[in-house]
Tab-separated table of C-alpha atoms and ligand atoms in Angstrom:
chain	number	residue	atom	x	y	z
A	267	UNK	CA	-5.457	-15.972	17.140
A	268	UNK	CA	-6.479	-17.388	13.757
A	269	UNK	CA	-4.060	-18.190	10.959
A	270	UNK	CA	-4.582	-18.265	7.216
A	271	UNK	CA	-2.461	-19.486	4.318
A	272	UNK	CA	-0.762	-16.107	4.019
A	273	UNK	CA	0.657	-16.499	7.545
A	274	UNK	CA	2.440	-19.683	6.458
A	275	UNK	CA	3.625	-18.273	3.129
A	276	UNK	CA	5.056	-15.034	4.526
A	277	UNK	CA	6.126	-16.392	7.916
A	278	UNK	CA	3.919	-14.103	10.021
A	279	UNK	CA	1.478	-14.607	12.905
A	280	UNK	CA	-1.217	-12.092	12.001
A	281	UNK	CA	-2.747	-11.863	8.498
A	282	UNK	CA	-2.266	-8.090	8.214
A	283	UNK	CA	0.093	-6.522	5.663
A	284	UNK	CA	1.169	-2.904	5.957
A	285	UNK	CA	1.027	-1.758	2.348
A	286	UNK	CA	4.121	-0.226	0.793
A	287	UNK	CA	3.666	3.562	0.692
A	288	UNK	CA	6.038	5.976	-1.012
A	289	UNK	CA	7.428	8.616	1.367
A	290	UNK	CA	5.637	6.956	4.294
A	291	UNK	CA	6.728	3.363	4.826
A	292	UNK	CA	10.408	3.345	5.583
A	293	UNK	CA	12.160	0.728	7.665
A	294	UNK	CA	10.931	2.173	11.002
A	295	UNK	CA	7.296	1.490	10.092
A	296	UNK	CA	7.989	-1.834	8.372
A	297	UNK	CA	10.028	-3.090	11.338
A	298	UNK	CA	7.413	-1.965	13.887
A	299	UNK	CA	4.637	-3.772	12.004
A	300	UNK	CA	6.710	-6.931	11.589
A	301	UNK	CA	7.729	-6.848	15.265
A	302	UNK	CA	3.997	-6.764	16.108
A	303	UNK	CA	3.565	-10.074	14.231
A	304	UNK	CA	2.140	-8.750	10.951
A	305	UNK	CA	4.060	-8.028	7.715
A	306	UNK	CA	5.756	-4.662	7.251
A	307	UNK	CA	6.820	-3.493	3.784
A	308	UNK	CA	9.480	-0.921	2.911
A	309	UNK	CA	8.336	1.154	-0.085
A	310	UNK	CA	11.069	1.099	-2.712
A	311	UNK	CA	9.254	3.573	-4.977
A	312	UNK	CA	10.632	6.713	-3.317
A	313	UNK	CA	14.153	5.432	-2.614
A	314	UNK	CA	17.358	5.540	-4.621
A	315	UNK	CA	19.039	2.141	-4.974
A	316	UNK	CA	21.583	3.069	-2.271
A	317	UNK	CA	18.822	4.231	0.071
A	318	UNK	CA	16.894	1.003	-0.491
A	319	UNK	CA	19.907	-1.122	0.447
A	320	UNK	CA	20.449	1.008	3.542
A	321	UNK	CA	16.779	0.746	4.578
A	322	UNK	CA	16.802	-3.049	4.198
A	323	UNK	CA	19.945	-3.333	6.342
A	324	UNK	CA	18.566	-1.011	9.008
A	325	UNK	CA	15.327	-2.991	9.100
A	326	UNK	CA	17.336	-6.173	9.730
A	327	UNK	CA	19.125	-4.462	12.602
A	328	UNK	CA	15.887	-3.715	14.448
A	329	UNK	CA	13.807	-6.799	13.713
A	330	UNK	CA	14.595	-10.461	13.275
A	331	UNK	CA	11.081	-11.057	11.936
A	332	UNK	CA	10.130	-11.347	8.289
A	333	UNK	CA	9.569	-8.099	6.439
A	334	UNK	CA	9.269	-7.263	2.770
A	335	UNK	CA	9.808	-4.640	0.097
A	336	UNK	CA	7.108	-3.162	-2.143
A	337	UNK	CA	8.418	-2.703	-5.672
A	338	UNK	CA	6.306	-0.781	-8.200
A	339	UNK	CA	7.106	-2.407	-11.553
A	340	UNK	CA	6.958	0.948	-13.408
A	341	UNK	CA	9.526	2.507	-11.027
A	342	UNK	CA	12.516	3.972	-12.882
A	343	UNK	CA	14.989	2.135	-10.640
A	344	UNK	CA	12.972	-1.126	-10.661
A	345	UNK	CA	15.732	-3.291	-12.155
A	346	UNK	CA	18.386	-2.066	-9.735
A	347	UNK	CA	15.952	-2.367	-6.822
A	348	UNK	CA	15.146	-5.964	-7.802
A	349	UNK	CA	18.840	-6.797	-7.853
A	350	UNK	CA	19.350	-5.279	-4.401
A	351	UNK	CA	16.357	-7.201	-3.034
A	352	UNK	CA	17.917	-10.451	-4.255
A	353	UNK	CA	21.412	-9.570	-3.030
A	354	UNK	CA	20.136	-8.573	0.404
A	355	UNK	CA	18.044	-11.763	0.602
A	356	UNK	CA	14.797	-9.952	1.441
A	357	UNK	CA	12.307	-12.758	2.202
A	358	UNK	CA	9.149	-11.176	0.712
A	359	UNK	CA	8.342	-8.823	-2.178
A	360	UNK	CA	5.018	-7.214	-3.051
A	361	UNK	CA	5.177	-5.963	-6.642
A	362	UNK	CA	2.595	-3.508	-7.995
A	363	UNK	CA	1.740	-1.161	-10.832
A	364	UNK	CA	2.605	-3.254	-13.890
A	365	UNK	CA	2.931	-6.794	-15.154
A	366	UNK	CA	3.322	-9.487	-12.462
A	367	UNK	CA	5.407	-11.446	-14.985
A	368	UNK	CA	8.282	-8.932	-14.991
A	369	UNK	CA	10.049	-9.962	-11.755
A	370	UNK	CA	8.172	-12.964	-10.334
A	371	UNK	CA	10.371	-15.692	-11.854
A	372	UNK	CA	13.581	-14.015	-10.782
A	373	UNK	CA	12.382	-13.527	-7.212
A	374	UNK	CA	10.931	-17.027	-6.912
A	375	UNK	CA	14.128	-18.492	-8.348
A	376	UNK	CA	15.958	-16.811	-5.453
A	377	UNK	CA	13.600	-18.209	-2.825
A	378	UNK	CA	11.672	-14.960	-2.322
A	379	UNK	CA	7.927	-15.096	-1.686
A	380	UNK	CA	5.995	-12.838	-4.066
A	381	UNK	CA	2.598	-11.161	-4.018
A	382	UNK	CA	1.360	-8.766	-6.693
A	383	UNK	CA	-1.127	-5.934	-6.195
A	384	UNK	CA	-3.916	-5.704	-8.784
A	385	UNK	CA	-7.297	-4.039	-9.151
A	386	UNK	CA	-9.548	-6.422	-11.117
A	387	UNK	CA	-10.310	-10.167	-10.870
A	388	UNK	CA	-8.952	-10.739	-14.394
A	389	UNK	CA	-5.631	-9.164	-13.424
A	390	UNK	CA	-5.561	-11.517	-10.423
A	391	UNK	CA	-5.862	-14.478	-12.796
A	392	UNK	CA	-2.807	-13.153	-14.692
A	393	UNK	CA	-0.932	-12.887	-11.393
A	394	UNK	CA	-1.713	-16.522	-10.602
A	395	UNK	CA	-0.505	-17.559	-14.068
A	396	UNK	CA	2.695	-15.561	-13.498
A	397	UNK	CA	3.360	-17.782	-10.471
A	398	UNK	CA	2.922	-15.378	-7.544
A	399	UNK	CA	2.302	-16.871	-4.088
A	400	UNK	CA	-0.603	-14.558	-3.254
A	401	UNK	CA	-2.495	-11.695	-4.796
A	402	UNK	CA	-3.565	-8.366	-3.318
A	403	UNK	CA	-6.844	-7.139	-4.764
A	404	UNK	CA	-7.331	-3.432	-4.209
A	405	UNK	CA	-10.562	-1.488	-4.467
A	406	UNK	CA	-10.596	2.132	-5.595
A	407	UNK	CA	-11.393	3.309	-2.058
A	408	UNK	CA	-7.660	2.911	-1.535
A	409	UNK	CA	-5.173	5.706	-1.064
A	410	UNK	CA	-2.497	6.321	-3.687
A	411	UNK	CA	-2.511	5.035	-7.253
A	412	UNK	CA	-5.647	3.172	-8.281
A	413	UNK	CA	-6.810	0.906	-11.083
A	414	UNK	CA	-8.703	2.467	-13.987
A	415	UNK	CA	-11.792	0.295	-13.565
A	416	UNK	CA	-12.944	1.823	-10.279
A	417	UNK	CA	-14.106	-1.480	-8.771
A	418	UNK	CA	-14.690	-1.368	-5.029
A	419	UNK	CA	-13.168	-3.777	-2.519
A	420	UNK	CA	-16.629	-5.175	-1.704
A	421	UNK	CA	-17.121	-6.456	-5.271
A	422	UNK	CA	-13.479	-7.148	-6.085
A	423	UNK	CA	-12.716	-9.539	-3.221
A	424	UNK	CA	-15.395	-12.223	-3.714
A	425	UNK	CA	-14.970	-12.226	-7.508
A	426	UNK	CA	-11.223	-12.627	-7.111
A	427	UNK	CA	-11.598	-15.368	-4.507
A	428	UNK	CA	-13.794	-17.231	-7.027
A	429	UNK	CA	-11.341	-16.666	-9.876
A	430	UNK	CA	-8.036	-17.859	-8.349
A	431	UNK	CA	-6.876	-20.606	-6.023
A	432	UNK	CA	-3.921	-18.739	-4.483
A	433	UNK	CA	-4.646	-16.755	-1.290
A	434	UNK	CA	-6.275	-13.353	-1.754
A	435	UNK	CA	-5.377	-10.319	0.349
A	436	UNK	CA	-8.002	-7.551	0.417
A	437	UNK	CA	-6.934	-3.908	0.196
A	438	UNK	CA	-8.728	-0.597	0.017
A	439	UNK	CA	-11.019	0.844	2.650
A	440	UNK	CA	-9.829	-1.298	5.560
A	441	UNK	CA	-8.742	0.675	8.609
A	442	UNK	CA	-10.048	-1.267	11.590
A	443	UNK	CA	-11.114	-4.721	12.771
A	444	UNK	CA	-14.621	-4.361	11.345
A	445	UNK	CA	-13.212	-3.888	7.851
A	446	UNK	CA	-10.804	-6.758	8.383
A	447	UNK	CA	-13.635	-9.068	9.511
A	448	UNK	CA	-15.696	-8.051	6.470
A	449	UNK	CA	-12.798	-8.855	4.131
A	450	UNK	CA	-12.339	-12.286	5.722
A	451	UNK	CA	-16.093	-12.936	5.381
A	452	UNK	CA	-15.759	-12.155	1.656
A	453	UNK	CA	-13.131	-14.890	1.393
A	454	UNK	CA	-9.891	-12.934	1.754
A	455	UNK	CA	-7.139	-14.594	3.777
A	456	UNK	CA	-5.595	-11.347	4.896
A	457	UNK	CA	-5.772	-7.581	4.531
A	458	UNK	CA	-3.363	-4.979	3.210
A	459	UNK	CA	-3.723	-1.696	5.041
A	460	UNK	CA	-2.172	1.569	3.889
A	461	UNK	CA	-3.892	4.753	4.991
A	462	UNK	CA	-4.308	3.731	8.645
A	463	UNK	CA	-0.548	3.266	8.957
A	464	UNK	CA	0.158	6.727	7.494
A	465	UNK	CA	-1.122	8.080	10.797
A	466	UNK	CA	1.280	6.013	12.878
A	467	UNK	CA	4.173	7.242	14.996
A	468	UNK	CA	6.689	5.291	12.916
A	469	UNK	CA	5.496	6.391	9.462
A	470	UNK	CA	8.034	8.665	7.801
A	471	UNK	CA	5.537	11.158	6.347
A	472	UNK	CA	5.690	14.822	7.383
A	473	UNK	CA	3.782	15.760	10.587
A	474	UNK	CA	1.675	18.217	8.520
A	475	UNK	CA	0.553	15.340	6.289
A	476	UNK	CA	-0.274	13.102	9.259
A	477	UNK	CA	-2.280	15.954	10.798
A	478	UNK	CA	-4.172	16.515	7.521
A	479	UNK	CA	-5.085	12.804	7.482
A	480	UNK	CA	-6.370	12.866	11.052
A	481	UNK	CA	-8.404	16.015	10.321
A	482	UNK	CA	-9.847	14.728	7.011
A	483	UNK	CA	-13.548	13.878	6.873
A	484	UNK	CA	-15.362	11.158	4.933
A	485	UNK	CA	-15.860	13.190	1.754
A	486	UNK	CA	-12.449	14.878	1.615
A	487	UNK	CA	-10.697	12.471	-0.775
A	488	UNK	CA	-10.996	12.533	-4.559
A	489	UNK	CA	-9.708	10.431	-7.409
A	490	UNK	CA	-7.647	12.734	-9.605
A	491	UNK	CA	-5.733	12.226	-12.868
A	492	UNK	CA	-8.150	9.490	-13.967
A	493	UNK	CA	-6.806	9.466	-17.544
A	494	UNK	CA	-3.148	9.778	-16.573
A	495	UNK	CA	-2.540	7.848	-13.345
A	496	UNK	CA	-5.690	7.618	-11.200
A	497	UNK	CA	-4.662	8.708	-7.707
A	498	UNK	CA	-6.757	9.131	-4.555
A	499	UNK	CA	-5.764	12.230	-2.605
A	500	UNK	CA	-7.028	14.772	-0.116
A	501	UNK	CA	-8.534	17.724	-1.972
A	502	UNK	CA	-6.179	20.714	-1.816
A	503	UNK	CA	-5.215	23.492	-4.232
A	504	UNK	CA	-3.218	21.201	-6.489
A	505	UNK	CA	-5.912	18.488	-6.553
A	506	UNK	CA	-8.563	21.137	-7.266
A	507	UNK	CA	-6.570	22.396	-10.266
A	508	UNK	CA	-6.120	18.838	-11.518
A	509	UNK	CA	-9.865	18.127	-11.227
A	510	UNK	CA	-10.746	21.378	-13.040
A	511	UNK	CA	-8.298	20.610	-15.851
A	512	UNK	CA	-9.708	17.100	-16.251
A	513	UNK	CA	-13.281	18.396	-16.343
A	514	UNK	CA	-12.252	20.905	-18.995
A	515	UNK	CA	-11.002	18.006	-21.131
A	516	UNK	CA	-7.327	19.029	-20.907
A	517	UNK	CA	-5.089	16.685	-22.883
A	518	UNK	CA	-2.726	14.200	-21.262
A	519	UNK	CA	0.423	16.210	-22.006
A	520	UNK	CA	-0.939	19.305	-20.280
A	521	UNK	CA	-2.115	17.191	-17.334
A	522	UNK	CA	1.393	15.714	-17.063
A	523	UNK	CA	2.829	19.212	-17.081
A	524	UNK	CA	0.397	20.270	-14.351
A	525	UNK	CA	1.406	17.257	-12.242
A	526	UNK	CA	5.071	18.096	-12.822
A	527	UNK	CA	7.686	16.378	-10.700
A	528	UNK	CA	8.072	15.965	-6.995
A	529	UNK	CA	4.441	16.559	-5.940
A	530	UNK	CA	4.368	13.387	-3.820
A	531	UNK	CA	7.560	14.313	-2.018
A	532	UNK	CA	6.398	17.920	-1.564
A	533	UNK	CA	3.077	16.888	-0.033
A	534	UNK	CA	3.853	13.796	1.994
A	535	UNK	CA	7.538	14.141	2.889
A	536	UNK	CA	7.881	17.940	3.045
A	537	UNK	CA	4.374	18.782	4.303
A	538	UNK	CA	3.268	21.209	1.559
A	539	UNK	CA	-0.463	20.876	2.148
A	540	UNK	CA	-1.433	23.297	-0.651
A	541	UNK	CA	0.567	22.274	-3.717
A	542	UNK	CA	1.745	18.769	-2.805
A	543	UNK	CA	0.063	15.445	-3.578
A	544	UNK	CA	-1.529	14.090	-0.384
A	545	UNK	CA	-2.295	10.435	-1.111
A	546	UNK	CA	-4.808	8.840	1.222
A	547	UNK	CA	-7.828	6.522	1.037
A	548	UNK	CA	-11.515	7.065	1.706
A	549	UNK	CA	-10.950	5.671	5.209
A	550	UNK	CA	-9.256	8.970	6.118
A	551	UNK	CA	-12.538	10.003	7.751
A	552	UNK	CA	-12.209	7.066	10.194
A	553	UNK	CA	-8.663	7.893	11.277
A	554	UNK	CA	-8.794	10.071	14.371
A	555	UNK	CA	-5.435	9.616	16.068
A	556	UNK	CA	-1.773	9.014	15.355
A	557	UNK	CA	-0.885	5.767	17.139
A	558	UNK	CA	2.076	3.382	17.359
A	559	UNK	CA	2.018	0.817	14.562
A	560	UNK	CA	1.932	-2.083	17.051
A	561	UNK	CA	-1.172	-0.575	18.665
A	562	UNK	CA	-2.873	-0.379	15.255
A	563	UNK	CA	-2.081	-4.046	14.540
A	564	UNK	CA	-3.236	-5.252	17.976
A	565	UNK	CA	-6.410	-3.141	17.930
A	566	UNK	CA	-7.340	-4.301	14.418
A	567	UNK	CA	-6.817	-7.956	15.286
A	568	UNK	CA	-8.727	-7.908	18.580
A	569	UNK	CA	-11.623	-5.932	17.072
A	570	UNK	CA	-11.758	-8.362	14.142
A	571	UNK	CA	-11.827	-11.354	16.486
A	572	UNK	CA	-14.589	-9.766	18.582
A	573	UNK	CA	-16.707	-9.004	15.516
A	574	UNK	CA	-16.331	-12.517	14.121
A	575	UNK	CA	-17.152	-14.045	17.527
A	576	UNK	CA	-20.256	-11.851	17.839
A	577	UNK	CA	-21.655	-13.128	14.530
B	712	LIG	C1	0.401	7.506	0.999
B	712	LIG	C2	0.253	6.249	0.215
B	712	LIG	C3	1.284	5.832	-0.626
B	712	LIG	C4	1.172	4.613	-1.324
B	712	LIG	N1	2.239	4.189	-2.074
B	712	LIG	C5	2.180	2.947	-2.650
B	712	LIG	C6	3.340	2.408	-3.272
B	712	LIG	O1	4.422	2.983	-3.278
B	712	LIG	N2	3.220	1.165	-3.836
B	712	LIG	C7	2.043	0.454	-3.802
B	712	LIG	O2	1.991	-0.669	-4.316
B	712	LIG	N3	0.946	0.963	-3.198
B	712	LIG	C8	1.006	2.162	-2.597
B	712	LIG	N4	-0.080	2.613	-1.891
B	712	LIG	C9	-1.240	1.709	-1.690
B	712	LIG	C10	-1.080	0.928	-0.367
B	712	LIG	O3	0.027	0.058	-0.404
B	712	LIG	C11	-2.352	0.103	-0.032
B	712	LIG	O4	-2.577	-0.899	-0.989
B	712	LIG	C12	-3.582	0.983	0.073
B	712	LIG	O5	-3.292	2.134	0.841
B	712	LIG	C13	-4.726	0.212	0.727
B	712	LIG	O6	-5.872	0.989	0.836
B	712	LIG	P1	-6.187	1.968	2.092
B	712	LIG	O7	-5.438	3.216	1.811
B	712	LIG	O8	-7.647	2.157	2.020
B	712	LIG	O9	-5.715	1.258	3.334
B	712	LIG	C14	0.002	3.840	-1.204
B	712	LIG	C15	-1.039	4.292	-0.382
B	712	LIG	C16	-0.918	5.463	0.334
B	712	LIG	C17	-2.040	5.880	1.243
């Protein structure tokens, strides 16, 4: 088994990070991934402060390995969540969706390792200046919220590796060991995987959503709300309406009204496949089965090692 700098920094054996995913990555998934030797992340972005504290404590009860919390910087409870993370002595935080400078100092001051998720090489340089330990560079193949620049993982990773000296973690479009090997060949020292773990036994998403992911084909995801909050989703009635409104040049306020509140929860947690937001990456077409998280980690690692050996 090979190790990279991110294994040392985050105290893990396998350079795979399970990306934080609202309504999908609760403590069951994070703990299962960490138990398998990779890094599991609890998504704070869909939890109340009390729920976050509870999830962190439950995670500790079922794994003694390192795990982390993903904290979107724009999250309305971000300050309270950050305080809870410090109080509960969570060893690792992956921040995203805003300035890396907002929480990095506070976390580092409390001995917490920090990575920030970004979507362009120049943002990665800002992350390094903000003092993070590692940077996740995400291409717009990825599920969920995306950067506005629409750079792919294939072009983002090598340019980021050239631009910073901290370790780079590749995200977006990686769902198996072939993708992981490709990312390592581009200079990444680890991968962050989201969509593949949605279709895991331990993910907390609704069974309808998991089934929709397994049934999705290569061309079934679209980037919607490009001017508001670019988000990659499975095309359904809601996404179709959003695309139509955008094409018609609808203004931001009307798009916000169309998005409304609670679409993510409706789609991914409650299984409303028509009107909910079903966030998933372009790799959905490669995901054929719901598997235990540990199986996904092991399979990805052994396939990656085989591919690298072959070449
Ligand atoms: C359902 C879903 C929810 C997500 N929620 C978050 C989130 O709360 N915070 C975050 O930083 N990224 C979020 N992401 C992005 C993932 O953490 C990860 O970076 C991304 O899924 C990687 O690309 P992939 O989907 O191609 O594996 C989400 C992705 C998905 C699929």
